[in-house]
Amino acid sequence: MKKIRIALILTLVLALLAPAALAESADVPIAKIKVAPGAQSVINAGASVYLPDLIQVEPAGASTDNLVFTSSNDSVANVTASRQLMGNAPGKVSVTVKDPAGKATVKMDMQVVQPVSDIVLAPDINLTVFTGKKEKVGLTVYPAEATNKNVVWSSNDESIAKVSNNGTVTGVNPGRTFIHCTTTDGSNVDKALIVDVVRPLKKITFASKSSTLLKYEDMYVTYNTEPIDATNSDLEWTSSDDRVATVSTNGRVYGKTPGKVTITATARDGSGVKASTTVYVEPDAQNAFDVDYLWWEVNRYGLKTGRIKVDVVNRCINRRIKYMGFEVDCYDQNGGLMGSSFPGCVMNVAPGKRVTTRYFSSYINGLDNATKRVVVKVEAVTFDDGTMVVFPYGEEKVLDVNVR
């Protein structure tokens, strides 16, 4: 009971003294106003700060309730009724603090800044860099009026890729890592970019500068790529003329019609490395040559002597006829074979060229027109690429005996 009485007495005493203490604090004149040590001096546009928290008065017990705060530029920052300094636009402003009851005053220099809201990288998701090469990452900071657009760049793994302070990425070793771009204005905006470092193709080599295939046949182009440890050795194939020959995605060439095409292989890794080879599409054996002209030898009286010669045409695109052997049969007006066959040959006929054979004998039986039909039976053809075609029954070419 005694303790309760003491507590009641103390409470009563404090209640009687409090109004006096408050009155005494309010009545204490302010001798000096100063900016509080370490007080905030920068605010973001759209944010605010409570101004009384930024100052100190002397004596320490003096009230700050009546202090007046004014801004030198309300368009940059204005003072609200609740004595908040509201940031409106980037810029600098002076806030004057004044005691209306006395002469104490102070000015605070404040800065309103526009923070970074976003940063955009280009490319924005993934960047491919070749080993030993450099790629610059594009950067756009938003908003455009941000006060501090400075950023810092960093790499998660510099053994794979390094990044300079201006966003230039250097490929070190094959692999994948991330680079980061982070603002320095305190907005803590950070963007990450996947970086794939690849070892590029440096060379594509074909086994031969040119190759040959027949119409309606196909073949795979033989090639090598360097280096052998390139990250991506895939190639893109193209033909200079799909009407002559087409090429598939894996280098399979199909001959469609006789002619010459260029087959090109381009690296798919973006290195720009490419190489080309020539493919000749040749006609099939039966159409690789022709015997299409008959010449009669005549004497000084204009009469046929009985000897003839023929024209041989090489229809190939790139193959030279090295040797062609044939027999010549002569038939009379009744279709009967006149005696035995005469052998003949021709050599070294260039592609697309015509060669006339030497004269050899035929049958005329004393009459100019005794031979009515001449048939040349080609038995074998050898080309300069080593190809040899044999016709077991003879490839027949029928000639008009009335020509020349």
XYZ file of N, CA, C and O in Angstrom, residues 22-205:
736
model
N 7.224 22.236 -21.057
C 6.903 22.487 -22.446
C 6.873 23.970 -22.733
O 7.370 24.431 -23.767
N 6.329 24.680 -21.837
C 6.278 26.123 -22.013
C 7.664 26.715 -22.025
O 8.001 27.596 -22.812
N 8.504 26.116 -21.186
C 9.879 26.615 -21.118
C 10.609 26.335 -22.409
O 11.338 27.182 -22.944
N 10.392 25.064 -23.091
C 11.038 24.709 -24.344
C 10.561 25.609 -25.466
O 11.351 26.034 -26.306
N 9.268 25.907 -25.487
C 8.732 26.755 -26.540
C 9.212 28.195 -26.414
O 9.309 28.913 -27.401
N 9.475 28.563 -25.246
C 9.886 29.958 -25.016
C 11.375 30.171 -25.208
O 11.842 31.327 -25.242
N 12.148 29.033 -25.342
C 13.596 29.181 -25.496
C 13.888 29.723 -26.879
O 13.511 29.108 -27.889
N 14.522 30.873 -26.995
C 14.813 31.419 -28.338
C 15.905 30.621 -29.030
O 16.812 30.082 -28.385
N 15.797 30.530 -30.354
C 16.795 29.819 -31.153
C 17.962 30.755 -31.407
O 17.790 31.837 -31.983
N 19.112 30.328 -31.009
C 20.298 31.158 -31.196
C 20.987 30.859 -32.527
O 21.595 31.746 -33.138
N 20.891 29.623 -32.987
C 21.611 29.255 -34.191
C 20.914 28.081 -34.871
O 20.414 27.167 -34.204
N 20.910 28.136 -36.189
C 20.400 27.016 -36.999
C 21.535 26.554 -37.902
O 22.202 27.362 -38.547
N 21.739 25.259 -37.946
C 22.786 24.722 -38.821
C 22.319 23.411 -39.450
O 21.402 22.758 -38.949
N 22.984 23.084 -40.564
C 22.686 21.821 -41.260
C 23.247 20.671 -40.450
O 24.406 20.699 -40.014
N 22.426 19.675 -40.222
C 22.858 18.529 -39.426
C 23.979 17.784 -40.130
O 23.964 17.642 -41.363
N 24.996 17.325 -39.384
C 26.099 16.571 -39.990
C 25.570 15.331 -40.730
O 24.760 14.578 -40.187
N 26.056 15.156 -41.947
C 25.644 13.993 -42.737
C 24.224 14.066 -43.251
O 23.668 13.049 -43.695
N 23.634 15.275 -43.211
C 22.247 15.412 -43.660
C 22.131 15.118 -45.153
O 23.039 15.392 -45.935
N 21.020 14.544 -45.524
C 20.748 14.224 -46.930
C 20.729 15.496 -47.758
O 20.094 16.476 -47.396
N 21.407 15.476 -48.898
C 21.438 16.654 -49.771
C 20.966 16.346 -51.194
O 20.916 17.237 -52.021
N 20.625 15.106 -51.458
C 20.172 14.694 -52.783
C 18.872 13.917 -52.634
O 18.763 13.020 -51.793
N 17.900 14.283 -53.445
C 16.644 13.532 -53.474
C 16.297 13.224 -54.926
O 16.710 13.943 -55.839
N 15.529 12.177 -55.121
C 15.093 11.797 -56.457
C 13.867 12.599 -56.860
O 13.047 12.985 -56.011
N 13.756 12.866 -58.129
C 12.543 13.494 -58.647
C 11.356 12.596 -58.342
O 11.401 11.389 -58.569
N 10.300 13.202 -57.752
C 9.135 12.423 -57.360
C 9.188 11.939 -55.936
O 8.218 11.389 -55.426
N 10.330 12.125 -55.260
C 10.481 11.730 -53.856
C 10.499 12.984 -52.980
O 10.552 14.116 -53.463
N 10.464 12.791 -51.652
C 10.462 13.930 -50.736
C 11.294 13.599 -49.500
O 11.607 12.437 -49.233
N 11.620 14.654 -48.753
C 12.364 14.506 -47.503
C 11.790 15.486 -46.477
O 11.391 16.615 -46.823
N 11.741 15.078 -45.220
C 11.217 15.935 -44.146
C 12.327 16.874 -43.712
O 13.355 16.472 -43.168
N 12.132 18.188 -43.976
C 13.195 19.171 -43.787
C 13.676 19.320 -42.339
O 14.893 19.476 -42.114
N 12.798 19.323 -41.319
C 13.307 19.470 -39.951
C 14.332 18.405 -39.560
O 15.155 18.632 -38.666
N 14.293 17.249 -40.254
C 15.272 16.200 -39.942
C 16.663 16.551 -40.440
O 17.639 15.875 -40.087
N 16.769 17.581 -41.283
C 18.053 17.905 -41.900
C 18.807 19.007 -41.163
O 19.927 19.349 -41.562
N 18.212 19.571 -40.079
C 18.849 20.697 -39.386
C 19.015 20.406 -37.908
O 18.416 19.474 -37.352
N 19.817 21.223 -37.288
C 19.992 21.237 -35.839
C 19.893 22.683 -35.366
O 20.299 23.611 -36.078
N 19.341 22.879 -34.164
C 19.234 24.226 -33.584
C 19.987 24.267 -32.253
O 20.185 23.237 -31.599
N 20.403 25.467 -31.910
C 21.024 25.721 -30.610
C 20.255 26.849 -29.940
O 19.920 27.860 -30.574
N 19.960 26.665 -28.647
C 20.279 25.499 -27.827
C 19.467 24.279 -28.249
O 18.465 24.409 -28.942
N 19.923 23.127 -27.812
C 19.325 21.881 -28.254
C 17.868 21.747 -27.866
O 17.098 21.078 -28.527
N 17.446 22.394 -26.820
C 16.069 22.242 -26.378
C 15.102 23.167 -27.055
O 13.890 23.090 -26.792
N 15.573 24.043 -27.916
C 14.676 24.995 -28.559
C 13.756 24.284 -29.543
O 14.141 23.306 -30.186
N 12.529 24.752 -29.661
C 11.531 24.160 -30.561
C 11.775 24.616 -31.998
O 12.159 25.761 -32.250
N 11.528 23.700 -32.940
C 11.655 24.005 -34.378
C 10.304 24.112 -35.052
O 10.222 24.218 -36.274
N 9.240 24.125 -34.249
C 7.901 24.092 -34.833
C 7.586 25.318 -35.664
O 6.799 25.248 -36.613
N 8.173 26.450 -35.332
C 7.825 27.690 -36.014
C 8.803 28.063 -37.134
O 8.680 29.137 -37.740
N 9.774 27.218 -37.375
C 10.741 27.541 -38.420
C 10.052 27.571 -39.787
O 9.137 26.789 -40.067
N 10.521 28.479 -40.638
C 9.958 28.644 -41.970
C 10.968 28.147 -43.004
O 12.140 28.559 -42.989
N 10.518 27.257 -43.911
C 11.360 26.700 -44.964
C 10.858 27.215 -46.315
O 9.664 27.130 -46.620
N 11.771 27.758 -47.122
C 11.398 28.238 -48.457
C 12.386 27.714 -49.495
O 13.572 27.538 -49.210
N 11.874 27.479 -50.718
C 12.699 26.969 -51.814
C 13.036 28.094 -52.768
O 12.195 28.965 -53.037
N 14.233 28.049 -53.320
C 14.636 29.077 -54.286
C 14.079 28.817 -55.675
O 14.106 29.697 -56.531
N 13.573 27.610 -55.916
C 13.043 27.286 -57.244
C 12.031 26.154 -57.092
O 12.386 24.973 -57.023
N 10.763 26.555 -57.052
C 9.713 25.556 -56.832
C 9.583 24.578 -57.992
O 9.053 23.477 -57.827
N 10.039 24.968 -59.197
C 9.931 24.043 -60.320
C 10.895 22.867 -60.160
O 10.664 21.794 -60.698
N 11.961 23.099 -59.415
C 12.908 22.019 -59.122
C 12.460 21.257 -57.885
O 12.393 20.027 -57.881
N 12.160 21.988 -56.799
C 11.681 21.366 -55.560
C 10.891 22.386 -54.777
O 11.310 23.541 -54.650
N 9.753 21.998 -54.250
C 8.928 22.911 -53.453
C 8.721 22.372 -52.054
O 8.816 21.163 -51.819
N 8.441 23.303 -51.131
C 8.195 22.939 -49.738
C 6.694 22.801 -49.537
O 5.918 23.721 -49.846
N 6.259 21.667 -49.028
C 4.834 21.423 -48.803
C 4.413 21.979 -47.446
O 5.244 22.413 -46.632
N 3.096 21.936 -47.205
C 2.556 22.444 -45.932
C 3.059 21.640 -44.753
O 3.167 22.154 -43.627
N 3.403 20.402 -44.997
C 3.916 19.560 -43.918
C 5.431 19.629 -43.812
O 6.050 18.800 -43.173
N 6.012 20.661 -44.471
C 7.456 20.928 -44.440
C 8.271 19.775 -45.044
O 9.368 19.478 -44.626
N 7.705 19.154 -46.048
C 8.418 18.180 -46.867
C 8.997 18.915 -48.078
O 8.345 19.787 -48.658
N 10.217 18.571 -48.455
C 10.786 19.096 -49.693
C 10.500 18.066 -50.783
O 11.005 16.945 -50.736
N 9.670 18.442 -51.765
C 9.248 17.533 -52.826
C 10.066 17.798 -54.088
O 10.089 18.912 -54.609
N 10.769 16.761 -54.587
C 11.549 16.892 -55.806
C 10.655 16.864 -57.031
O 9.850 15.940 -57.189
N 10.785 17.875 -57.900
C 9.933 17.982 -59.079
C 10.671 17.709 -60.381
O 10.127 17.073 -61.281
N 11.899 18.207 -60.500
C 12.657 18.063 -61.741
C 14.144 18.117 -61.409
O 14.549 18.743 -60.423
N 14.972 17.456 -62.253
C 16.408 17.490 -61.978
C 16.933 18.928 -61.934
O 16.565 19.776 -62.742
N 17.781 19.202 -60.971
C 18.370 20.532 -60.835
C 18.833 20.782 -59.415
O 18.703 19.933 -58.525
N 19.373 21.965 -59.206
C 19.844 22.375 -57.885
C 18.941 23.458 -57.325
O 18.424 24.302 -58.063
N 18.773 23.455 -56.009
C 17.908 24.410 -55.333
C 18.477 24.721 -53.956
O 19.142 23.877 -53.343
N 18.225 25.924 -53.475
C 18.619 26.318 -52.110
C 17.375 26.405 -51.251
O 16.360 27.006 -51.656
N 17.440 25.790 -50.095
C 16.342 25.857 -49.128
C 16.781 26.756 -47.974
O 17.807 26.500 -47.337
N 16.025 27.817 -47.732
C 16.332 28.743 -46.639
C 15.490 28.382 -45.425
O 14.272 28.189 -45.528
N 16.167 28.274 -44.288
C 15.505 27.975 -43.020
C 15.618 29.222 -42.136
O 16.730 29.723 -41.892
N 14.481 29.705 -41.675
C 14.498 30.959 -40.909
C 13.603 30.852 -39.690
O 12.529 30.253 -39.739
N 14.108 31.473 -38.598
C 13.317 31.566 -37.371
C 12.597 32.905 -37.396
O 13.228 33.969 -37.296
N 11.267 32.924 -37.537
C 10.550 34.204 -37.632
C 10.612 35.034 -36.342
O 10.398 36.240 -36.363
N 10.964 34.358 -35.250
C 11.015 35.072 -33.977
C 12.375 35.711 -33.737
O 12.558 36.439 -32.761
N 13.315 35.407 -34.556
C 14.654 35.944 -34.334
C 15.388 36.101 -35.648
O 14.798 36.164 -36.720
N 16.701 36.162 -35.543
C 17.534 36.376 -36.722
C 18.232 35.106 -37.198
O 18.988 35.137 -38.168
N 18.036 33.999 -36.544
C 18.713 32.752 -36.919
C 18.220 32.272 -38.289
O 17.012 32.254 -38.553
N 19.147 31.924 -39.114
C 18.796 31.439 -40.458
C 19.932 30.579 -41.008
O 21.079 30.673 -40.546
N 19.624 29.758 -42.004
C 20.628 28.937 -42.667
C 20.107 28.553 -44.045
O 18.892 28.510 -44.265
N 21.013 28.310 -44.964
C 20.662 27.845 -46.293
C 21.211 26.441 -46.508
O 22.362 26.162 -46.152
N 20.401 25.614 -47.113
C 20.815 24.249 -47.449
C 20.814 24.097 -48.960
O 19.826 24.437 -49.617
N 21.914 23.583 -49.510
C 21.984 23.310 -50.942
C 21.495 21.889 -51.191
O 22.055 20.914 -50.665
N 20.474 21.769 -51.995
C 19.875 20.473 -52.294
C 19.946 20.215 -53.807
O 19.948 21.166 -54.604
N 20.000 18.970 -54.164
C 20.000 18.587 -55.578
C 18.911 17.552 -55.822
O 18.797 16.573 -55.077
N 18.134 17.809 -56.860
C 17.116 16.848 -57.290
C 17.668 16.097 -58.497
O 18.104 16.713 -59.485
N 17.668 14.806 -58.428
C 18.202 13.999 -59.525
C 17.114 13.100 -60.087
O 16.162 12.734 -59.398
N 17.300 12.754 -61.407
C 16.401 11.807 -62.061
C 17.087 10.445 -62.069
O 18.087 10.242 -62.757
N 16.611 9.477 -61.324
C 17.278 8.174 -61.280
C 17.049 7.373 -62.550
O 16.118 7.628 -63.319
N 17.904 6.402 -62.787
C 17.748 5.489 -63.915
C 16.616 4.518 -63.598
O 16.568 3.922 -62.517
N 15.705 4.375 -64.554
C 14.595 3.437 -64.363
C 14.817 2.117 -65.084
O 14.286 1.082 -64.685
N 15.631 2.163 -66.153
C 15.861 0.929 -66.910
C 17.093 1.101 -67.797
O 17.448 2.222 -68.170
N 17.720 0.001 -68.114
C 18.794 -0.022 -69.108
C 18.506 -1.153 -70.076
O 18.017 -2.212 -69.694
N 18.791 -0.898 -71.357
C 18.533 -1.886 -72.408
C 19.844 -2.178 -73.116
O 20.542 -1.252 -73.555
N 20.173 -3.461 -73.232
C 21.394 -3.886 -73.912
C 21.059 -4.377 -75.318
O 19.956 -4.858 -75.579
N 22.003 -4.238 -76.208
C 21.833 -4.736 -77.576
C 23.095 -5.495 -77.987
O 24.159 -4.895 -78.088
N 22.956 -6.829 -78.191
C 21.734 -7.623 -78.075
C 21.267 -7.718 -76.632
O 22.047 -7.475 -75.714
N 20.000 -8.064 -76.442
C 19.425 -8.019 -75.104
C 19.422 -9.352 -74.379
O 19.184 -9.372 -73.163
N 19.675 -10.448 -75.094
C 19.620 -11.761 -74.431
C 20.940 -12.519 -74.566
O 21.509 -12.965 -73.565
N 21.404 -12.666 -75.800
C 22.570 -13.516 -76.022
C 23.530 -12.853 -76.998
O 23.117 -12.250 -77.976
N 24.825 -12.992 -76.712
C 25.882 -12.470 -77.573
C 26.868 -13.588 -77.864
O 27.304 -14.287 -76.945
N 27.206 -13.754 -79.153
C 28.205 -14.740 -79.546
C 29.492 -14.022 -79.936
O 29.464 -13.097 -80.745
N 30.594 -14.466 -79.348
C 31.894 -13.849 -79.600
C 32.872 -14.948 -79.974
O 32.886 -16.025 -79.365
N 33.714 -14.690 -80.980
C 34.752 -15.639 -81.352
C 35.950 -15.479 -80.418
O 36.218 -14.382 -79.910
N 36.656 -16.566 -80.198
C 37.862 -16.498 -79.380
C 38.852 -15.525 -80.005
O 39.106 -15.559 -81.211
N 39.384 -14.650 -79.154
C 40.351 -13.668 -79.629
C 39.738 -12.465 -80.323
O 40.451 -11.555 -80.727
N 38.418 -12.431 -80.441
C 37.743 -11.319 -81.098
C 36.965 -10.481 -80.081
O 36.747 -10.889 -78.945
N 36.550 -9.279 -80.516
C 35.842 -8.358 -79.633
C 34.495 -7.977 -80.233
O 34.353 -7.858 -81.446
N 33.508 -7.780 -79.353
C 32.184 -7.331 -79.760
C 31.722 -6.255 -78.779
O 31.831 -6.423 -77.567
N 31.217 -5.155 -79.322
C 30.730 -4.046 -78.492
C 29.249 -4.240 -78.208
O 28.449 -4.458 -79.107
N 28.880 -4.160 -76.922
C 27.485 -4.278 -76.517
C 26.861 -2.883 -76.504
O 27.397 -1.953 -75.893
N 25.749 -2.741 -77.188
C 25.052 -1.457 -77.199
C 24.334 -1.218 -75.885
O 23.876 -2.153 -75.218
N 24.219 0.034 -75.475
C 23.604 0.387 -74.195
C 22.722 1.616 -74.368
O 23.150 2.633 -74.927
N 21.490 1.534 -73.870
C 20.581 2.679 -73.813
C 20.058 2.800 -72.388
O 19.576 1.814 -71.813
N 20.186 4.007 -71.815
C 19.761 4.260 -70.437
C 18.453 5.042 -70.467
O 18.310 6.016 -71.213
N 17.494 4.613 -69.632
C 16.202 5.296 -69.522
C 15.980 5.779 -68.092
O 16.399 5.104 -67.148
N 15.330 6.966 -67.934
C 14.896 7.864 -69.002
C 16.079 8.632 -69.586
O 17.169 8.642 -69.005
N 15.833 9.294 -70.708
C 16.913 10.015 -71.374
C 17.463 11.134 -70.507
O 18.628 11.498 -70.615
N 16.616 11.682 -69.597
C 17.051 12.806 -68.754
C 17.627 12.351 -67.418
O 17.791 13.165 -66.493
N 17.948 11.059 -67.313
C 18.563 10.576 -66.072
C 19.821 11.375 -65.762
O 20.625 11.664 -66.644
N 19.969 11.730 -64.493
C 21.089 12.594 -64.091
C 22.426 11.882 -64.224
O 23.398 12.443 -64.733
N 22.494 10.670 -63.760
C 23.750 9.904 -63.776
C 23.534 8.633 -64.585
O 22.864 7.701 -64.128
N 24.102 8.621 -65.782
C 23.934 7.468 -66.661
C 25.128 6.517 -66.614
O 25.216 5.588 -67.415
N 26.015 6.727 -65.701
C 27.212 5.876 -65.613
C 26.839 4.469 -65.176
O 25.946 4.276 -64.326
N 27.537 3.499 -65.754
C 27.322 2.094 -65.407
C 28.677 1.416 -65.213
O 29.712 1.947 -65.627
N 28.645 0.281 -64.582
C 29.848 -0.551 -64.456
C 29.551 -1.897 -65.111
O 28.437 -2.408 -65.038
N 30.579 -2.455 -65.766
C 30.468 -3.739 -66.456
C 31.288 -4.780 -65.710
O 32.361 -4.480 -65.180
N 30.784 -6.007 -65.697
C 31.512 -7.086 -65.028
C 31.208 -8.408 -65.721
O 30.184 -8.565 -66.385
N 32.128 -9.356 -65.581
C 31.975 -10.697 -66.160
C 31.960 -11.726 -65.040
O 32.728 -11.630 -64.084
N 31.067 -12.704 -65.170
C 31.028 -13.776 -64.172
C 32.252 -14.675 -64.244
O 32.656 -15.261 -63.240
N 32.841 -14.805 -65.416
C 33.988 -15.698 -65.581
C 34.921 -15.109 -66.639
O 34.688 -15.255 -67.836
N 35.975 -14.461 -66.190
C 36.898 -13.821 -67.126
C 37.798 -14.813 -67.851
O 38.508 -14.424 -68.777
N 37.774 -16.075 -67.449
C 38.531 -17.078 -68.202
C 37.803 -17.429 -69.500
O 38.387 -18.020 -70.407
N 36.530 -17.066 -69.588
C 35.749 -17.294 -70.803
C 35.599 -15.996 -71.589
O 35.842 -15.953 -72.799
N 35.204 -14.928 -70.912
C 35.014 -13.639 -71.588
C 35.314 -12.497 -70.633
O 34.955 -12.559 -69.451
N 35.963 -11.480 -71.148
C 36.224 -10.260 -70.388
C 35.405 -9.126 -70.982
O 35.053 -9.144 -72.158
N 35.128 -8.110 -70.149
C 34.371 -6.960 -70.621
C 35.043 -5.690 -70.109
O 35.448 -5.607 -68.955
N 35.198 -4.716 -71.008
C 35.858 -3.457 -70.654
C 34.839 -2.492 -70.047
O 33.638 -2.765 -70.001
N 35.336 -1.319 -69.610
C 34.447 -0.350 -68.973
C 33.535 0.367 -69.962
O 32.692 1.166 -69.558
N 33.685 0.091 -71.263
C 32.758 0.668 -72.238
C 31.886 -0.404 -72.898
O 31.251 -0.159 -73.919
N 31.876 -1.614 -72.315
C 30.993 -2.665 -72.792
C 31.530 -3.489 -73.943
O 30.765 -4.164 -74.623
N 32.848 -3.464 -74.159
C 33.440 -4.279 -75.212
C 33.813 -5.649 -74.646
O 34.604 -5.736 -73.702
N 33.229 -6.698 -75.231
C 33.439 -8.064 -74.747
C 34.513 -8.736 -75.593
O 34.474 -8.679 -76.823
N 35.465 -9.371 -74.935
C 36.540 -10.105 -75.603
C 36.401 -11.590 -75.302
O 36.334 -11.989 -74.128
N 36.336 -12.415 -76.367
C 36.271 -13.856 -76.171
C 37.635 -14.416 -75.804
O 38.619 -14.147 -76.480
N 37.694 -15.186 -74.728
C 38.969 -15.735 -74.246
C 39.062 -17.221 -74.582
O 39.973 -17.658 -75.276
N 38.109 -18.000 -74.086
C 38.080 -19.438 -74.343
C 36.641 -19.874 -74.603
O 35.693 -19.238 -74.112
N 36.457 -20.963 -75.362
C 35.094 -21.430 -75.626
C 34.346 -21.722 -74.332
O 34.904 -22.282 -73.385
N 33.090 -21.336 -74.310
C 32.266 -21.562 -73.131
C 31.155 -20.544 -73.047
O 30.970 -19.719 -73.937
N 30.400 -20.608 -71.942
C 29.287 -19.676 -71.714
C 29.434 -19.006 -70.359
O 29.773 -19.658 -69.363
N 29.187 -17.720 -70.326
C 29.200 -16.968 -69.071
C 28.211 -15.819 -69.186
O 27.500 -15.690 -70.189
N 28.146 -14.985 -68.140
C 27.271 -13.816 -68.131
C 28.104 -12.560 -67.923
O 29.074 -12.567 -67.168
N 27.706 -11.483 -68.590
C 28.252 -10.183 -68.248
C 27.112 -9.340 -67.693
O 25.946 -9.525 -68.068
N 27.448 -8.431 -66.783
C 26.448 -7.599 -66.123
C 26.734 -6.128 -66.381
O 27.895 -5.704 -66.430
N 25.664 -5.375 -66.510
C 25.739 -3.917 -66.616
C 24.900 -3.352 -65.467
O 23.694 -3.628 -65.384
N 25.527 -2.565 -64.573
C 24.864 -2.092 -63.358
C 25.002 -0.579 -63.236
O 26.086 -0.031 -63.465
N 23.912 0.080 -62.867
C 23.939 1.538 -62.698
C 24.722 1.914 -61.444
O 24.855 1.121 -60.501
N 25.207 3.149 -61.434
C 25.986 3.642 -60.284
C 25.281 4.771 -59.537
O 25.848 5.353 -58.613
N 24.042 5.103 -59.935
C 23.349 6.230 -59.302
C 22.550 5.832 -58.077
O 21.811 6.633 -57.518
N 22.685 4.566 -57.678
C 21.949 4.099 -56.508
C 20.617 3.467 -56.844
O 19.938 2.951 -55.956
N 20.223 3.491 -58.111
C 18.951 2.873 -58.496
C 19.041 1.357 -58.537
O 18.014 0.670 -58.572
N 20.282 0.843 -58.572
C 20.534 -0.608 -58.534
C 19.893 -1.361 -59.701
O 19.501 -2.525 -59.566
N 19.790 -0.698 -60.844
C 19.307 -1.388 -62.043
C 20.448 -2.225 -62.608
O 21.566 -1.722 -62.784
N 20.178 -3.489 -62.874
C 21.208 -4.409 -63.362
C 20.626 -5.258 -64.476
O 19.499 -5.763 -64.363
N 21.392 -5.394 -65.565
C 20.981 -6.270 -66.659
C 22.118 -7.252 -66.952
O 23.292 -6.867 -66.958
N 21.718 -8.497 -67.209
C 22.695 -9.556 -67.506
C 22.549 -9.986 -68.963
O 21.445 -9.983 -69.522
N 23.647 -10.345 -69.574
C 23.672 -10.791 -70.966
C 24.433 -12.109 -71.046
O 25.549 -12.232 -70.521
N 23.812 -13.101 -71.689
C 24.487 -14.389 -71.888
C 25.535 -14.212 -72.982
O 25.252 -13.681 -74.045
N 26.744 -14.667 -72.710
C 27.828 -14.579 -73.687
C 28.315 -15.988 -74.001
O 28.744 -16.728 -73.106
N 28.221 -16.359 -75.274
C 28.756 -17.638 -75.748
C 30.025 -17.361 -76.542
O 29.987 -16.670 -77.564
N 31.121 -17.888 -76.070
C 32.397 -17.739 -76.772
C 32.646 -19.020 -77.564
O 32.605 -20.118 -77.012
N 32.850 -18.865 -78.867
C 33.028 -20.024 -79.734
C 34.345 -19.916 -80.487
O 34.837 -18.817 -80.752
N 34.892 -21.092 -80.803
C 36.090 -21.134 -81.640
C 35.626 -21.258 -83.088
O 35.002 -22.241 -83.470
N 35.906 -20.265 -83.923
C 35.331 -20.248 -85.270
C 36.072 -21.146 -86.250
O 37.232 -21.522 -86.023
N 35.385 -21.467 -87.334
C 36.056 -22.109 -88.466
C 36.986 -21.098 -89.127
O 36.657 -19.917 -89.245
N 38.142 -21.570 -89.538
C 39.101 -20.696 -90.208
C 39.342 -21.086 -91.655
O 39.807 -20.268 -92.448
N 38.996 -22.338 -92.002
C 39.303 -22.772 -93.355
C 38.412 -23.947 -93.758
O 38.144 -24.842 -92.955
N 37.953 -23.916 -95.014
C 37.243 -25.039 -95.628
C 38.037 -25.428 -96.870
O 38.339 -24.580 -97.710
N 38.396 -26.698 -96.972
C 39.213 -27.156 -98.096
C 38.524 -28.319 -98.796
O 38.144 -29.308 -98.149
